[in-house]
Amino acid sequence: MSKKDLIGQDLARQVKGDDDLAFQLIDGNSNFMDTALNDFATEVNLYECGRSYAVVAIMGPQSSGKSTLLNHLFQTKFREMDDSEGRSQTTQGIWLARCPNIKPLTIVMDIEGTDGSERGEDDTTFERRSALFSLAVADVVLVNLWCHDIGREQAASKPLLKAVFQQVLLRFSNKPRKITLMFVVRDKTRSPEKKLKDRLISDVEKIWTSIKKPAENSNALLSAFFKVEVVFLPNYEEKEEEFKSKVKELKRRFVDSNAPGGLADSGEGKEPASGFAISAQAIWKDIVDNKDLNLPAHKIVVATTRCQQISTELLDGFETDEVWCNLRKKAFDGFVSDFGERVNSILNHFLSKFDAEAFYYDEAVTTEKRRELVKNLLKHVKPVYRAVLNHLRLQHLKKFTEAFQKSSCGEDTFAMVADRCIGDCLFEFDKDCGAIRVDLANWDTLKASTKLHQDMKKFLAANGQQQSESVIRRLYEPQVKRELSDSVGYLLCEEGDPTWSKIRKRLNVVMQSTITKLNTTLSKFGTDEEGRMEKIQNLEEYAKQIVEAKAREESGRAGHHMIQKFLILFKIDRQWKNVGEIEEAVEASLFTPLDMLSGFAAIRLEAGDTDDIHHILSSEFRGTGNPNTRELLMASSWARVPPSRTLLTPSQCNSLWRTYRIEVRDAIQNAKKSIKKRRPRWMRNVLVVAEEYILKPIDRFIVKPMSSLINWFHKSS
C-alpha cells in the first residue's frame, strides 16, 4: 500500500459524537480500509455477535438524500449535503456506522451515489462495484429513488440491477442467502401507492426475467433470492414532520430484524460476525480485480481464514494452559492414573471453544479445521501419553517381578508360576491402559504390551538362568566331580596302555546320564534350546576340567604310583626260595609301570588324540631304542602334544624312570639279602634236639627244685 493510502487509513475514522463513530470502509480510489474496519469491529464488539447482527446498505443516485435518510432512520451522523454550496457529491466511497440503541447490532453502510458528474466515465465502474459489494454483504439493501423516476431506465437503476442480478445473485449456492431489497420512494406524488408499487415490482420482475440465467437456476424465482418491499416517504423539506413520522414507523421494522419474518436473514447463508471483516475484504478484492464474484467460494475463504485463526489461538492457548502444563509435568515425572480422564477433559474444553466460535461457518470447512486442530493438539499430547504409558509399563514390570519372586517356590513350579504371573500382568496392564486412553486418538498399546512381555521374558530368562545355574552348582557339579575324580585316579594307576580310552568312556557315561537329568531340570526353568545347549557345554567343560585336574594331581605323584605298582606285582613280602625266583619276578613286573608313566605324560580326552609317547618310553627304557628316540626323550616337549595338554615332559619322564629304577634296585637287593640271612636245615634240627633233650630236663630237674628250696629257706628264716 502506498504512503498516500496509509494516510488515507488514518483519515478513515471520523468521530461524529460521543457514541457514534463513522469509519470509511472503502475510499474514493477503491482502496479497502482494513485497519479502519478492524477498529470499527472492535469498537462495536462485532466479532462477539455470532449471527445476531444485521447490515443495512443504501444505494441510489447522487444527492438523492441517502445520508439524510440514514441519519434520521438510524440516528447515525453521516455527512449530509450542504444545499448552500449547491448540489454536489457528498459521500465518497463507502462508510460504516453503528445504529445506536437497537438490537440486534445493526451496521449501516452509506454508499457513494450513482450517476454523479465527479467520476465522469468511471461512475458506472464504481457504482457497479459498490452495488455488487452491498448486495454481497448486506442483509437489507435500501434503493433510494425519486417517485417521478419510477418507470425510467437510468434513474430507476434498472441497468445497475440487471448487471447485479446477472453477475452475482445467480451465482449463489442452491440455498441462497435471501436479501431484502427495499425500494424507498422519496417525495411521493398524488399517484396511488398501489399502482406505483405494482409498476416498480413489475419492472424488477421484468429485469429478473430478462437476464440470462445459468442452467442450474434457469427456472429460479426472484422470491427465492429477494424479498422485495416498497416504502413511500413524503418530501423532507416540505413535509418534515410527516417525513419523520414515516421514518420512525420504518425504524420499528429494524428492531429484532433477525427474528423469523424480519428484514434481516439469520440462516446458514449469513456470514458469522467474526468473519465479516475477512469476507468483506475478500469480496471487494474480487470485485476490483474484475473477477466473477463467487459467494460460496468467498464463504469457504472466510470460513477457512477465520477457522484457522481460531485454531491457532486455541492451540497457542493449549500450549500455555496452566492445567495442561501441570499435567504434562506430572506425567513426565511419574505415572498419572487418571491421565485419560484429565487430558480428555482439557481437549474437550478447547474443542468446545472451537465449536462455539466456528459454529456459523461453512460446515465442511469447520469439520476439516476441527480435524486439523485435533491433529495438532494430539501432537502435543502424544509424547506425554507415551511417557505415561512407559511409566505404566515399568510399574507393571515391577509388580510382575515382585509377584513372581513371592510365588516361586522351587524348580518344579517355575514354568507354571511364570505363565500365571505373565497372564495376570498383561491383563492388568491392558486394563490400566484404558484409564489413560485419549478418546480422540487411535493410539494402540500393542508396542508397549509387546515390550512388557519381552521384558518379563528377559527377567524370567535371567531368573531361570540364575536358579538353574544354582542347581547345577549345588547338585550336578558335585555329582560329576564325585563320579569322575575317584574313577579317573583309579584308571590312571591301572595297568594297560588304553588308560585314556577308558577315561573317555567313563566321562561319556557320566555325562550322558547327567545331561538327561539336566535337560529335565532346565525345561522346568523355561530355558530355551540355546540356553540348554550352553549349560550342557559348560557342564561338559567342567567335567573335562575335573578330569584334567585329577590327572595333573595324580601325575605329580607318578613316581610313587610306579613304585607301588611294582611292589604290588613283585610281592616284596613273600618268602623267596632262591635268587632265580626273584629274577623271574623282576622280569615280570619291572616294565609294567611304563604304561602308567605313558598315561601320566599327557591328557588325551579327545578321541583323535594320538602321540608317540608310549613308543618312545618303551623303546628307550627297555633298551631297544636308537639315537633318535634318545634325542626325543631329552626334548622339553612331546611331538603332537600341545603344552596345555602336557602333564610330564620327556625330561621329567626320564628323571622319574631313573628314580624308579633306583627304588626298584634297592627292593630287589633287599629281597636277595633276605635269602642269605636264613640258617641251614641241619642246624635247625640240632637245635631242636638240644632243646628237647638237654634244656628242658635241666629246667625241670635242676632249676625248678633249686628255686623251691630257696623259697622254703627264706620262709623258715
Coordinates of N, CA and C in Angstrom, one line a residue, residues 108-225:
V108 N -24.7 0.1 9.5 CA -25.2 0.9 8.3 C -24.1 1.3 7.4
M109 N -24.3 1.0 6.1 CA -23.3 1.4 5.1 C -23.9 2.5 4.2
D110 N -23.2 3.6 4.2 CA -23.6 4.8 3.3 C -22.7 4.7 2.1
I111 N -23.3 4.5 0.9 CA -22.6 4.2 -0.3 C -22.6 5.4 -1.2
E112 N -21.5 5.7 -1.8 CA -21.4 6.8 -2.8 C -22.5 6.7 -3.8
G113 N -23.2 7.9 -4.1 CA -24.3 7.9 -5.0 C -23.9 7.6 -6.5
T114 N -24.8 7.1 -7.2 CA -24.6 6.8 -8.7 C -24.9 8.0 -9.5
D115 N -24.5 7.9 -10.8 CA -24.8 8.9 -11.8 C -24.3 10.3 -11.4
G116 N -23.1 10.3 -10.8 CA -22.5 11.6 -10.4 C -21.6 12.1 -11.5
S117 N -21.5 13.4 -11.5 CA -20.6 14.1 -12.6 C -19.1 14.0 -12.2
E118 N -18.9 13.9 -10.9 CA -17.5 14.0 -10.4 C -16.6 12.8 -11.0
R119 N -17.2 11.6 -11.1 CA -16.4 10.5 -11.6 C -16.4 10.4 -13.1
G120 N -17.4 11.1 -13.7 CA -17.4 11.1 -15.2 C -17.7 9.7 -15.7
E121 N -16.8 9.2 -16.6 CA -17.0 7.9 -17.3 C -16.7 6.8 -16.3
D122 N -16.0 7.0 -15.2 CA -15.7 6.0 -14.3 C -16.8 5.7 -13.3
D123 N -17.9 6.5 -13.4 CA -19.0 6.4 -12.5 C -19.6 5.0 -12.5
T124 N -19.9 4.4 -13.7 CA -20.6 3.1 -13.8 C -19.7 2.0 -13.2
T125 N -18.4 2.2 -13.3 CA -17.5 1.2 -12.7 C -17.6 1.2 -11.2
F126 N -17.5 2.3 -10.6 CA -17.6 2.3 -9.1 C -19.0 1.9 -8.6
E127 N -20.1 2.5 -9.3 CA -21.4 2.2 -8.9 C -21.7 0.7 -8.9
R128 N -21.2 0.1 -10.0 CA -21.4 -1.4 -10.1 C -20.6 -2.1 -9.0
R129 N -19.4 -1.7 -8.7 CA -18.6 -2.3 -7.7 C -19.3 -2.1 -6.3
S130 N -19.8 -0.9 -6.0 CA -20.4 -0.7 -4.7 C -21.7 -1.4 -4.6
A131 N -22.5 -1.5 -5.8 CA -23.8 -2.2 -5.7 C -23.5 -3.7 -5.5
L132 N -22.6 -4.3 -6.2 CA -22.2 -5.7 -6.0 C -21.8 -6.0 -4.6
F133 N -21.0 -5.1 -4.1 CA -20.5 -5.2 -2.7 C -21.6 -5.2 -1.7
S134 N -22.5 -4.2 -1.8 CA -23.5 -4.0 -0.8 C -24.5 -5.2 -0.9
L135 N -24.8 -5.7 -2.1 CA -25.7 -6.9 -2.2 C -25.0 -8.1 -1.7
A136 N -23.7 -8.2 -1.7 CA -23.0 -9.4 -1.3 C -22.9 -9.4 0.2
V137 N -22.8 -8.3 0.9 CA -22.5 -8.3 2.4 C -23.7 -7.9 3.2
A138 N -24.7 -7.2 2.6 CA -25.8 -6.6 3.4 C -27.0 -7.6 3.5
D139 N -27.7 -7.4 4.6 CA -29.0 -8.2 4.7 C -30.2 -7.4 4.1
V140 N -30.1 -6.1 4.2 CA -31.1 -5.2 3.7 C -30.5 -4.2 2.8
V141 N -30.9 -4.0 1.6 CA -30.4 -3.0 0.7 C -31.5 -2.0 0.4
L142 N -31.3 -0.8 0.8 CA -32.3 0.3 0.5 C -31.9 0.9 -0.8
V143 N -32.9 0.9 -1.7 CA -32.7 1.5 -3.0 C -33.4 2.9 -3.0
N144 N -32.7 3.9 -2.9 CA -33.3 5.3 -2.8 C -33.5 5.9 -4.2
L145 N -34.8 6.2 -4.4 CA -35.1 6.8 -5.8 C -36.3 7.8 -5.6
W146 N -36.3 8.7 -6.6 CA -37.4 9.7 -6.6 C -38.6 9.1 -7.1
C147 N -39.8 9.5 -6.7 CA -41.0 9.0 -7.1 C -41.2 9.2 -8.6
H148 N -40.8 10.4 -9.1 CA -41.0 10.6 -10.5 C -40.1 9.9 -11.4
D149 N -39.1 9.1 -10.9 CA -38.2 8.3 -11.7 C -38.7 6.9 -11.9
I150 N -39.8 6.5 -11.2 CA -40.3 5.2 -11.5 C -40.8 5.1 -12.9
G151 N -40.3 4.0 -13.5 CA -40.6 3.7 -14.9 C -39.4 4.2 -15.8
R152 N -38.5 5.0 -15.3 CA -37.4 5.4 -16.1 C -36.3 4.3 -16.1
E153 N -35.4 4.4 -17.0 CA -34.4 3.4 -17.2 C -33.2 3.6 -16.3
Q154 N -32.5 4.7 -16.5 CA -31.3 5.0 -15.7 C -31.6 5.5 -14.3
A155 N -32.5 6.4 -14.2 CA -32.8 7.0 -12.9 C -33.3 5.9 -11.9
A156 N -34.0 4.9 -12.4 CA -34.6 3.9 -11.6 C -33.6 2.8 -11.3
S157 N -32.3 2.9 -11.8 CA -31.2 2.0 -11.6 C -31.5 0.6 -12.3
K158 N -32.3 0.6 -13.3 CA -32.6 -0.7 -14.0 C -31.3 -1.3 -14.5
P159 N -30.5 -0.6 -15.3 CA -29.3 -1.3 -15.8 C -28.4 -1.8 -14.7
L160 N -28.3 -1.1 -13.6 CA -27.5 -1.5 -12.5 C -28.0 -2.8 -11.8
L161 N -29.4 -2.8 -11.6 CA -30.0 -4.0 -11.1 C -29.8 -5.2 -12.0
K162 N -29.9 -5.0 -13.3 CA -29.8 -6.1 -14.2 C -28.4 -6.7 -14.2
A163 N -27.4 -5.8 -14.1 CA -26.0 -6.2 -14.0 C -25.7 -7.0 -12.7
V164 N -26.3 -6.5 -11.7 CA -26.1 -7.1 -10.4 C -26.8 -8.5 -10.4
F165 N -28.0 -8.6 -10.8 CA -28.7 -9.9 -10.9 C -27.9 -10.9 -11.7
Q166 N -27.4 -10.5 -12.8 CA -26.8 -11.4 -13.8 C -25.4 -11.8 -13.3
Q167 N -24.7 -10.9 -12.7 CA -23.3 -11.2 -12.4 C -23.1 -11.9 -11.0
V168 N -24.0 -11.6 -10.1 CA -23.8 -12.0 -8.8 C -24.8 -13.0 -8.2
L169 N -26.0 -12.6 -8.2 CA -27.0 -13.2 -7.4 C -27.3 -14.6 -7.8
L170 N -27.2 -14.9 -9.1 CA -27.5 -16.2 -9.6 C -26.3 -17.1 -9.4
R171 N -25.2 -16.6 -8.8 CA -24.0 -17.4 -8.5 C -24.0 -17.8 -7.0
F172 N -25.1 -17.5 -6.4 CA -25.3 -18.1 -5.0 C -25.4 -19.6 -5.1
S173 N -25.3 -20.2 -3.9 CA -25.5 -21.7 -3.8 C -26.9 -22.0 -4.0
N174 N -27.2 -23.3 -4.0 CA -28.6 -23.7 -4.2 C -29.5 -23.3 -3.1
K175 N -28.9 -23.0 -1.9 CA -29.7 -22.4 -0.8 C -29.2 -21.0 -0.5
P176 N -29.6 -20.0 -1.4 CA -29.0 -18.7 -1.3 C -29.5 -18.0 0.0
R177 N -28.6 -17.0 0.3 CA -29.0 -16.1 1.4 C -30.0 -15.1 0.9
K178 N -31.2 -15.0 1.5 CA -32.2 -14.2 0.9 C -32.0 -12.7 1.4
I179 N -32.0 -11.8 0.5 CA -31.8 -10.4 0.8 C -33.1 -9.6 0.7
T180 N -33.3 -8.7 1.6 CA -34.4 -7.8 1.5 C -34.0 -6.6 0.6
L181 N -34.7 -6.5 -0.5 CA -34.5 -5.3 -1.4 C -35.6 -4.3 -1.2
M182 N -35.3 -3.3 -0.5 CA -36.4 -2.3 -0.1 C -36.2 -1.0 -0.9
F183 N -37.2 -0.8 -1.8 CA -37.2 0.5 -2.6 C -37.8 1.6 -1.7
V184 N -37.1 2.6 -1.4 CA -37.6 3.7 -0.7 C -37.9 4.8 -1.7
V185 N -39.2 5.0 -1.9 CA -39.6 6.0 -2.9 C -39.8 7.4 -2.2
R186 N -39.0 8.3 -2.6 CA -38.9 9.6 -2.0 C -39.9 10.6 -2.7
D187 N -40.4 11.6 -1.9 CA -41.2 12.7 -2.4 C -42.4 12.1 -3.2
K188 N -43.2 11.3 -2.5 CA -44.4 10.7 -3.1 C -45.3 11.7 -3.7
T189 N -45.8 11.4 -4.8 CA -46.8 12.3 -5.5 C -48.2 11.8 -5.2
R190 N -49.2 12.4 -6.0 CA -50.6 12.1 -5.8 C -50.9 10.7 -6.4
S191 N -50.0 10.1 -7.2 CA -50.3 8.8 -7.8 C -50.6 7.8 -6.7
P192 N -51.5 6.9 -6.9 CA -51.8 5.9 -5.9 C -50.6 5.0 -5.6
E193 N -50.4 4.8 -4.4 CA -49.2 4.0 -3.9 C -49.2 2.6 -4.5
K194 N -50.4 2.0 -4.6 CA -50.5 0.6 -5.1 C -50.1 0.5 -6.5
K195 N -50.5 1.5 -7.4 CA -50.1 1.5 -8.8 C -48.6 1.7 -8.9
L196 N -48.1 2.6 -8.1 CA -46.6 2.9 -8.2 C -45.8 1.6 -7.7
K197 N -46.3 1.0 -6.7 CA -45.7 -0.2 -6.1 C -45.7 -1.4 -7.2
D198 N -46.9 -1.6 -7.8 CA -47.1 -2.6 -8.7 C -46.1 -2.4 -9.9
R199 N -46.1 -1.1 -10.4 CA -45.2 -0.8 -11.5 C -43.7 -1.1 -11.2
L200 N -43.3 -0.7 -10.0 CA -41.9 -0.9 -9.6 C -41.6 -2.3 -9.5
I201 N -42.5 -3.1 -8.8 CA -42.2 -4.6 -8.7 C -42.2 -5.3 -10.0
S202 N -43.2 -4.8 -10.9 CA -43.2 -5.4 -12.3 C -41.9 -5.1 -13.0
D203 N -41.4 -3.9 -12.9 CA -40.1 -3.6 -13.5 C -39.0 -4.5 -13.0
V204 N -39.0 -4.7 -11.7 CA -37.9 -5.6 -11.1 C -38.1 -7.0 -11.7
E205 N -39.4 -7.5 -11.7 CA -39.6 -8.9 -12.2 C -39.2 -9.0 -13.7
K206 N -39.4 -7.9 -14.5 CA -39.0 -8.0 -15.9 C -37.5 -8.0 -16.0
I207 N -36.8 -7.3 -15.1 CA -35.3 -7.3 -15.1 C -34.9 -8.8 -14.8
W208 N -35.5 -9.3 -13.8 CA -35.2 -10.7 -13.4 C -35.4 -11.7 -14.5
T209 N -36.5 -11.5 -15.2 CA -36.9 -12.5 -16.3 C -36.0 -12.3 -17.5
S210 N -35.5 -11.1 -17.7 CA -34.8 -10.8 -18.9 C -33.3 -11.3 -18.8
I211 N -32.8 -11.4 -17.7 CA -31.4 -11.8 -17.5 C -31.1 -13.2 -17.9
K212 N -30.0 -13.5 -18.4 CA -29.6 -14.8 -18.8 C -29.2 -15.6 -17.6
K213 N -29.9 -16.7 -17.4 CA -29.6 -17.5 -16.1 C -28.8 -18.7 -16.4
P214 N -28.0 -19.2 -15.5 CA -27.3 -20.4 -15.6 C -28.3 -21.6 -15.7
A215 N -27.9 -22.7 -16.2 CA -28.8 -23.8 -16.4 C -29.3 -24.3 -15.1
E216 N -28.5 -24.4 -14.1 CA -29.0 -24.9 -12.8 C -30.0 -24.0 -12.1
N217 N -30.1 -22.7 -12.6 CA -31.1 -21.8 -12.0 C -32.0 -21.2 -13.1
S218 N -32.2 -22.0 -14.1 CA -33.0 -21.4 -15.3 C -34.4 -21.1 -14.9
N219 N -35.0 -21.8 -13.9 CA -36.4 -21.6 -13.5 C -36.4 -21.0 -12.1
A220 N -35.4 -20.4 -11.7 CA -35.4 -19.8 -10.3 C -36.3 -18.6 -10.3
L221 N -37.0 -18.4 -9.2 CA -37.9 -17.3 -9.0 C -37.1 -16.2 -8.2
L222 N -37.5 -15.0 -8.5 CA -37.0 -13.8 -7.8 C -37.2 -13.9 -6.3
S223 N -38.3 -14.5 -5.9 CA -38.6 -14.6 -4.5 C -37.7 -15.6 -3.7
A224 N -37.0 -16.4 -4.5 CA -36.1 -17.3 -3.8 C -34.8 -16.6 -3.4
F225 N -34.5 -15.5 -4.0 CA -33.3 -14.7 -3.7 C -33.6 -13.4 -3.0

